């Protein structure tokens, strides 16, 4: 059982990736150091070393992604935990605003404030409601 849990926590592929990344980084750095300390110029070592370092850092980053994700989830949980009361307040306030909006619309509808759109249309320019037969918008003056 314990072995199974361990496998879940760190996939073998990622460990191998990490090892390869470390070897590439170490090898790349060694190559650069050797080329900079030796008397003869060796562009091959510099190019090879830089290449190994760049691939190595890429692999390091990839192998760290699950760790970063875990960290982010932990951080998010922590933030939510710390701000639980605020979040509750926000969600209840949002609910209040939404229900207020619904109440207002329902009230307008029952009181007949929302008119039938049969003889109305929307202005091409500003989008406000105007009479169907009006040639110009009564709000912005655009010809319809
Ligand atoms: Zn208009």
PDB file of C-alpha atoms and ligand atoms in Angstrom:
ATOM      1  CA  UNK A   1       0.000   0.000   0.000  1.00  0.00           C
ATOM      2  CA  UNK A   2       2.736   2.444   0.979  1.00  0.00           C
ATOM      3  CA  UNK A   3       4.639   1.670  -2.190  1.00  0.00           C
ATOM      4  CA  UNK A   4       1.536   2.449  -4.231  1.00  0.00           C
ATOM      5  CA  UNK A   5       1.079   5.816  -2.551  1.00  0.00           C
ATOM      6  CA  UNK A   6       4.700   6.692  -3.223  1.00  0.00           C
ATOM      7  CA  UNK A   7       4.261   5.930  -6.895  1.00  0.00           C
ATOM      8  CA  UNK A   8       1.282   8.247  -6.981  1.00  0.00           C
ATOM      9  CA  UNK A   9       3.207  11.086  -5.362  1.00  0.00           C
ATOM     10  CA  UNK A  10       6.237  11.042  -7.701  1.00  0.00           C
ATOM     11  CA  UNK A  11       5.842   9.350 -11.078  1.00  0.00           C
ATOM     12  CA  UNK A  12       8.956   7.413 -12.167  1.00  0.00           C
ATOM     13  CA  UNK A  13       9.117   9.309 -15.464  1.00  0.00           C
ATOM     14  CA  UNK A  14       9.520  12.593 -13.648  1.00  0.00           C
ATOM     15  CA  UNK A  15      12.378  11.270 -11.509  1.00  0.00           C
ATOM     16  CA  UNK A  16      14.150  10.016 -14.646  1.00  0.00           C
ATOM     17  CA  UNK A  17      13.487  13.381 -16.284  1.00  0.00           C
ATOM     18  CA  UNK A  18      14.935  15.154 -13.272  1.00  0.00           C
ATOM     19  CA  UNK A  19      18.052  12.969 -13.325  1.00  0.00           C
ATOM     20  CA  UNK A  20      18.552  13.569 -17.062  1.00  0.00           C
ATOM     21  CA  UNK A  21      18.059  17.302 -16.494  1.00  0.00           C
ATOM     22  CA  UNK A  22      20.651  17.269 -13.713  1.00  0.00           C
ATOM     23  CA  UNK A  23      23.170  15.353 -15.852  1.00  0.00           C
ATOM     24  CA  UNK A  24      22.652  17.739 -18.773  1.00  0.00           C
ATOM     25  CA  UNK A  25      23.029  20.798 -16.543  1.00  0.00           C
ATOM     26  CA  UNK A  26      26.126  19.433 -14.796  1.00  0.00           C
ATOM     27  CA  UNK A  27      27.644  18.278 -18.096  1.00  0.00           C
ATOM     28  CA  UNK A  28      26.881  21.588 -19.789  1.00  0.00           C
ATOM     29  CA  UNK A  29      28.391  23.620 -16.983  1.00  0.00           C
ATOM     30  CA  UNK A  30      31.478  21.356 -16.949  1.00  0.00           C
ATOM     31  CA  UNK A  31      31.892  21.824 -20.707  1.00  0.00           C
ATOM     32  CA  UNK A  32      31.666  25.608 -20.416  1.00  0.00           C
ATOM     33  CA  UNK A  33      34.110  25.661 -17.488  1.00  0.00           C
ATOM     34  CA  UNK A  34      36.600  23.437 -19.368  1.00  0.00           C
ATOM     35  CA  UNK A  35      36.361  25.583 -22.512  1.00  0.00           C
ATOM     36  CA  UNK A  36      36.882  28.807 -20.552  1.00  0.00           C
ATOM     37  CA  UNK A  37      39.886  27.484 -18.595  1.00  0.00           C
ATOM     38  CA  UNK A  38      41.682  25.749 -21.472  1.00  0.00           C
ATOM     39  CA  UNK A  39      44.202  27.733 -23.544  1.00  0.00           C
ATOM     40  CA  UNK A  40      42.992  26.498 -26.932  1.00  0.00           C
ATOM     41  CA  UNK A  41      39.705  27.789 -28.282  1.00  0.00           C
ATOM     42  CA  UNK A  42      37.002  25.138 -28.437  1.00  0.00           C
ATOM     43  CA  UNK A  43      33.716  26.459 -29.856  1.00  0.00           C
ATOM     44  CA  UNK A  44      32.339  22.921 -29.906  1.00  0.00           C
ATOM     45  CA  UNK A  45      32.497  22.726 -26.133  1.00  0.00           C
ATOM     46  CA  UNK A  46      30.832  26.122 -25.711  1.00  0.00           C
ATOM     47  CA  UNK A  47      28.027  25.303 -28.159  1.00  0.00           C
ATOM     48  CA  UNK A  48      27.568  21.808 -26.733  1.00  0.00           C
ATOM     49  CA  UNK A  49      27.648  23.130 -23.187  1.00  0.00           C
ATOM     50  CA  UNK A  50      25.100  25.872 -23.859  1.00  0.00           C
ATOM     51  CA  UNK A  51      22.865  23.406 -25.646  1.00  0.00           C
ATOM     52  CA  UNK A  52      23.060  20.925 -22.759  1.00  0.00           C
ATOM     53  CA  UNK A  53      22.326  23.677 -20.243  1.00  0.00           C
ATOM     54  CA  UNK A  54      19.299  24.970 -22.147  1.00  0.00           C
ATOM     55  CA  UNK A  55      17.826  21.495 -22.620  1.00  0.00           C
ATOM     56  CA  UNK A  56      18.678  20.686 -19.000  1.00  0.00           C
ATOM     57  CA  UNK A  57      16.884  23.754 -17.654  1.00  0.00           C
ATOM     58  CA  UNK A  58      13.871  23.015 -19.843  1.00  0.00           C
ATOM     59  CA  UNK A  59      13.692  19.448 -18.500  1.00  0.00           C
ATOM     60  CA  UNK A  60      14.177  20.748 -14.950  1.00  0.00           C
ATOM     61  CA  UNK A  61      11.227  23.059 -15.436  1.00  0.00           C
ATOM     62  CA  UNK A  62       9.058  20.287 -16.912  1.00  0.00           C
ATOM     63  CA  UNK A  63       9.901  17.899 -14.070  1.00  0.00           C
ATOM     64  CA  UNK A  64       9.042  20.612 -11.550  1.00  0.00           C
ATOM     65  CA  UNK A  65       5.593  21.352 -13.034  1.00  0.00           C
ATOM     66  CA  UNK A  66       3.744  18.837 -10.780  1.00  0.00           C
ATOM     67  CA  UNK A  67       5.515  20.324  -7.749  1.00  0.00           C
ATOM     68  CA  UNK A  68       4.595  23.839  -8.870  1.00  0.00           C
ATOM     69  CA  UNK A  69       0.991  22.729  -9.392  1.00  0.00           C
ATOM     70  CA  UNK A  70       0.894  21.149  -5.954  1.00  0.00           C
ATOM     71  CA  UNK A  71       2.312  24.333  -4.490  1.00  0.00           C
ATOM     72  CA  UNK A  72      -0.240  26.467  -6.306  1.00  0.00           C
ATOM     73  CA  UNK A  73      -3.102  24.297  -5.061  1.00  0.00           C
ATOM     74  CA  UNK A  74      -1.752  24.490  -1.508  1.00  0.00           C
ATOM     75  CA  UNK A  75      -1.346  28.258  -1.829  1.00  0.00           C
ATOM     76  CA  UNK A  76      -4.872  28.647  -3.191  1.00  0.00           C
ATOM     77  CA  UNK A  77      -6.268  26.497  -0.386  1.00  0.00           C
ATOM     78  CA  UNK A  78      -4.358  28.588   2.118  1.00  0.00           C
ATOM     79  CA  UNK A  79      -5.633  31.846   0.609  1.00  0.00           C
ATOM     80  CA  UNK A  80      -9.224  30.566   0.571  1.00  0.00           C
ATOM     81  CA  UNK A  81      -8.842  29.342   4.163  1.00  0.00           C
ATOM     82  CA  UNK A  82      -7.498  32.728   5.238  1.00  0.00           C
ATOM     83  CA  UNK A  83     -10.258  34.647   3.494  1.00  0.00           C
ATOM     84  CA  UNK A  84     -13.176  32.327   4.125  1.00  0.00           C
ATOM     85  CA  UNK A  85     -15.270  34.972   5.849  1.00  0.00           C
ATOM     86  CA  UNK A  86     -14.621  37.567   3.134  1.00  0.00           C
ATOM     87  CA  UNK A  87     -15.480  35.054   0.412  1.00  0.00           C
ATOM     88  CA  UNK A  88     -18.691  34.159   2.246  1.00  0.00           C
ATOM     89  CA  UNK A  89     -19.560  37.847   2.516  1.00  0.00           C
ATOM     90  CA  UNK A  90     -18.824  38.398  -1.191  1.00  0.00           C
ATOM     91  CA  UNK A  91     -20.910  35.434  -2.295  1.00  0.00           C
ATOM     92  CA  UNK A  92     -23.852  36.424  -0.093  1.00  0.00           C
ATOM     93  CA  UNK A  93     -23.573  40.044  -1.276  1.00  0.00           C
ATOM     94  CA  UNK A  94     -23.524  38.867  -4.906  1.00  0.00           C
ATOM     95  CA  UNK A  95     -26.571  36.735  -4.185  1.00  0.00           C
ATOM     96  CA  UNK A  96     -28.333  39.749  -2.666  1.00  0.00           C
ATOM     97  CA  UNK A  97     -27.523  41.913  -5.697  1.00  0.00           C
ATOM     98  CA  UNK A  98     -28.729  39.215  -8.086  1.00  0.00           C
ATOM     99  CA  UNK A  99     -31.950  38.621  -6.179  1.00  0.00           C
ATOM    100  CA  UNK A 100     -32.498  42.394  -5.990  1.00  0.00           C
ATOM    101  CA  UNK A 101     -32.151  42.534  -9.770  1.00  0.00           C
ATOM    102  CA  UNK A 102     -34.624  39.717 -10.261  1.00  0.00           C
ATOM    103  CA  UNK A 103     -37.054  41.355  -7.825  1.00  0.00           C
ATOM    104  CA  UNK A 104     -36.798  44.673  -9.702  1.00  0.00           C
ATOM    105  CA  UNK A 105     -37.485  43.028 -13.053  1.00  0.00           C
ATOM    106  CA  UNK A 106     -40.388  41.021 -11.628  1.00  0.00           C
ATOM    107  CA  UNK A 107     -41.830  44.176 -10.066  1.00  0.00           C
ATOM    108  CA  UNK A 108     -41.494  46.119 -13.349  1.00  0.00           C
ATOM    109  CA  UNK A 109     -43.153  43.303 -15.252  1.00  0.00           C
ATOM    110  CA  UNK A 110     -46.090  43.046 -12.872  1.00  0.00           C
ATOM    111  CA  UNK A 111     -46.501  46.830 -12.867  1.00  0.00           C
ATOM    112  CA  UNK A 112     -46.370  46.938 -16.665  1.00  0.00           C
ATOM    113  CA  UNK A 113     -43.127  48.910 -16.915  1.00  0.00           C
ATOM    114  CA  UNK A 114     -41.776  46.549 -19.513  1.00  0.00           C
ATOM    115  CA  UNK A 115     -43.699  47.488 -22.631  1.00  0.00           C
ATOM    116  CA  UNK A 116     -44.511  45.241 -25.523  1.00  0.00           C
ATOM    117  CA  UNK A 117     -41.952  45.616 -28.291  1.00  0.00           C
ATOM    118  CA  UNK A 118     -44.508  45.436 -31.140  1.00  0.00           C
ATOM    119  CA  UNK A 119     -44.348  49.137 -31.960  1.00  0.00           C
ATOM    120  CA  UNK A 120     -40.776  49.632 -30.796  1.00  0.00           C
ATOM    121  CA  UNK A 121     -37.301  48.932 -32.140  1.00  0.00           C
ATOM    122  CA  UNK A 122     -33.698  49.390 -31.139  1.00  0.00           C
ATOM    123  CA  UNK A 123     -31.674  52.331 -32.501  1.00  0.00           C
ATOM    124  CA  UNK A 124     -29.016  51.209 -34.988  1.00  0.00           C
ATOM    125  CA  UNK A 125     -26.476  53.474 -33.359  1.00  0.00           C
ATOM    126  CA  UNK A 126     -27.025  53.687 -29.614  1.00  0.00           C
ATOM    127  CA  UNK A 127     -29.266  50.658 -29.096  1.00  0.00           C
ATOM    128  CA  UNK A 128     -31.919  52.500 -27.122  1.00  0.00           C
ATOM    129  CA  UNK A 129     -35.604  51.694 -27.602  1.00  0.00           C
ATOM    130  CA  UNK A 130     -37.395  54.012 -30.031  1.00  0.00           C
ATOM    131  CA  UNK A 131     -40.704  53.990 -31.878  1.00  0.00           C
ATOM    132  CA  UNK A 132     -40.909  51.637 -34.843  1.00  0.00           C
ATOM    133  CA  UNK A 133     -41.942  54.378 -37.273  1.00  0.00           C
ATOM    134  CA  UNK A 134     -39.496  57.067 -36.147  1.00  0.00           C
ATOM    135  CA  UNK A 135     -36.987  58.077 -38.838  1.00  0.00           C
ATOM    136  CA  UNK A 136     -34.471  59.448 -36.395  1.00  0.00           C
ATOM    137  CA  UNK A 137     -33.389  58.185 -32.986  1.00  0.00           C
ATOM    138  CA  UNK A 138     -34.858  60.343 -30.220  1.00  0.00           C
ATOM    139  CA  UNK A 139     -31.748  59.725 -28.110  1.00  0.00           C
ATOM    140  CA  UNK A 140     -28.786  60.167 -30.466  1.00  0.00           C
ATOM    141  CA  UNK A 141     -30.436  61.515 -33.619  1.00  0.00           C
ATOM    142  CA  UNK A 142     -29.092  58.851 -35.977  1.00  0.00           C
ATOM    143  CA  UNK A 143     -31.218  58.240 -39.091  1.00  0.00           C
ATOM    144  CA  UNK A 144     -32.852  54.782 -38.984  1.00  0.00           C
TER     145      UNK A 144
HETATM  146 ZN1  LIG B   1     -29.801  56.338 -31.070  1.00  0.00          ZN
END
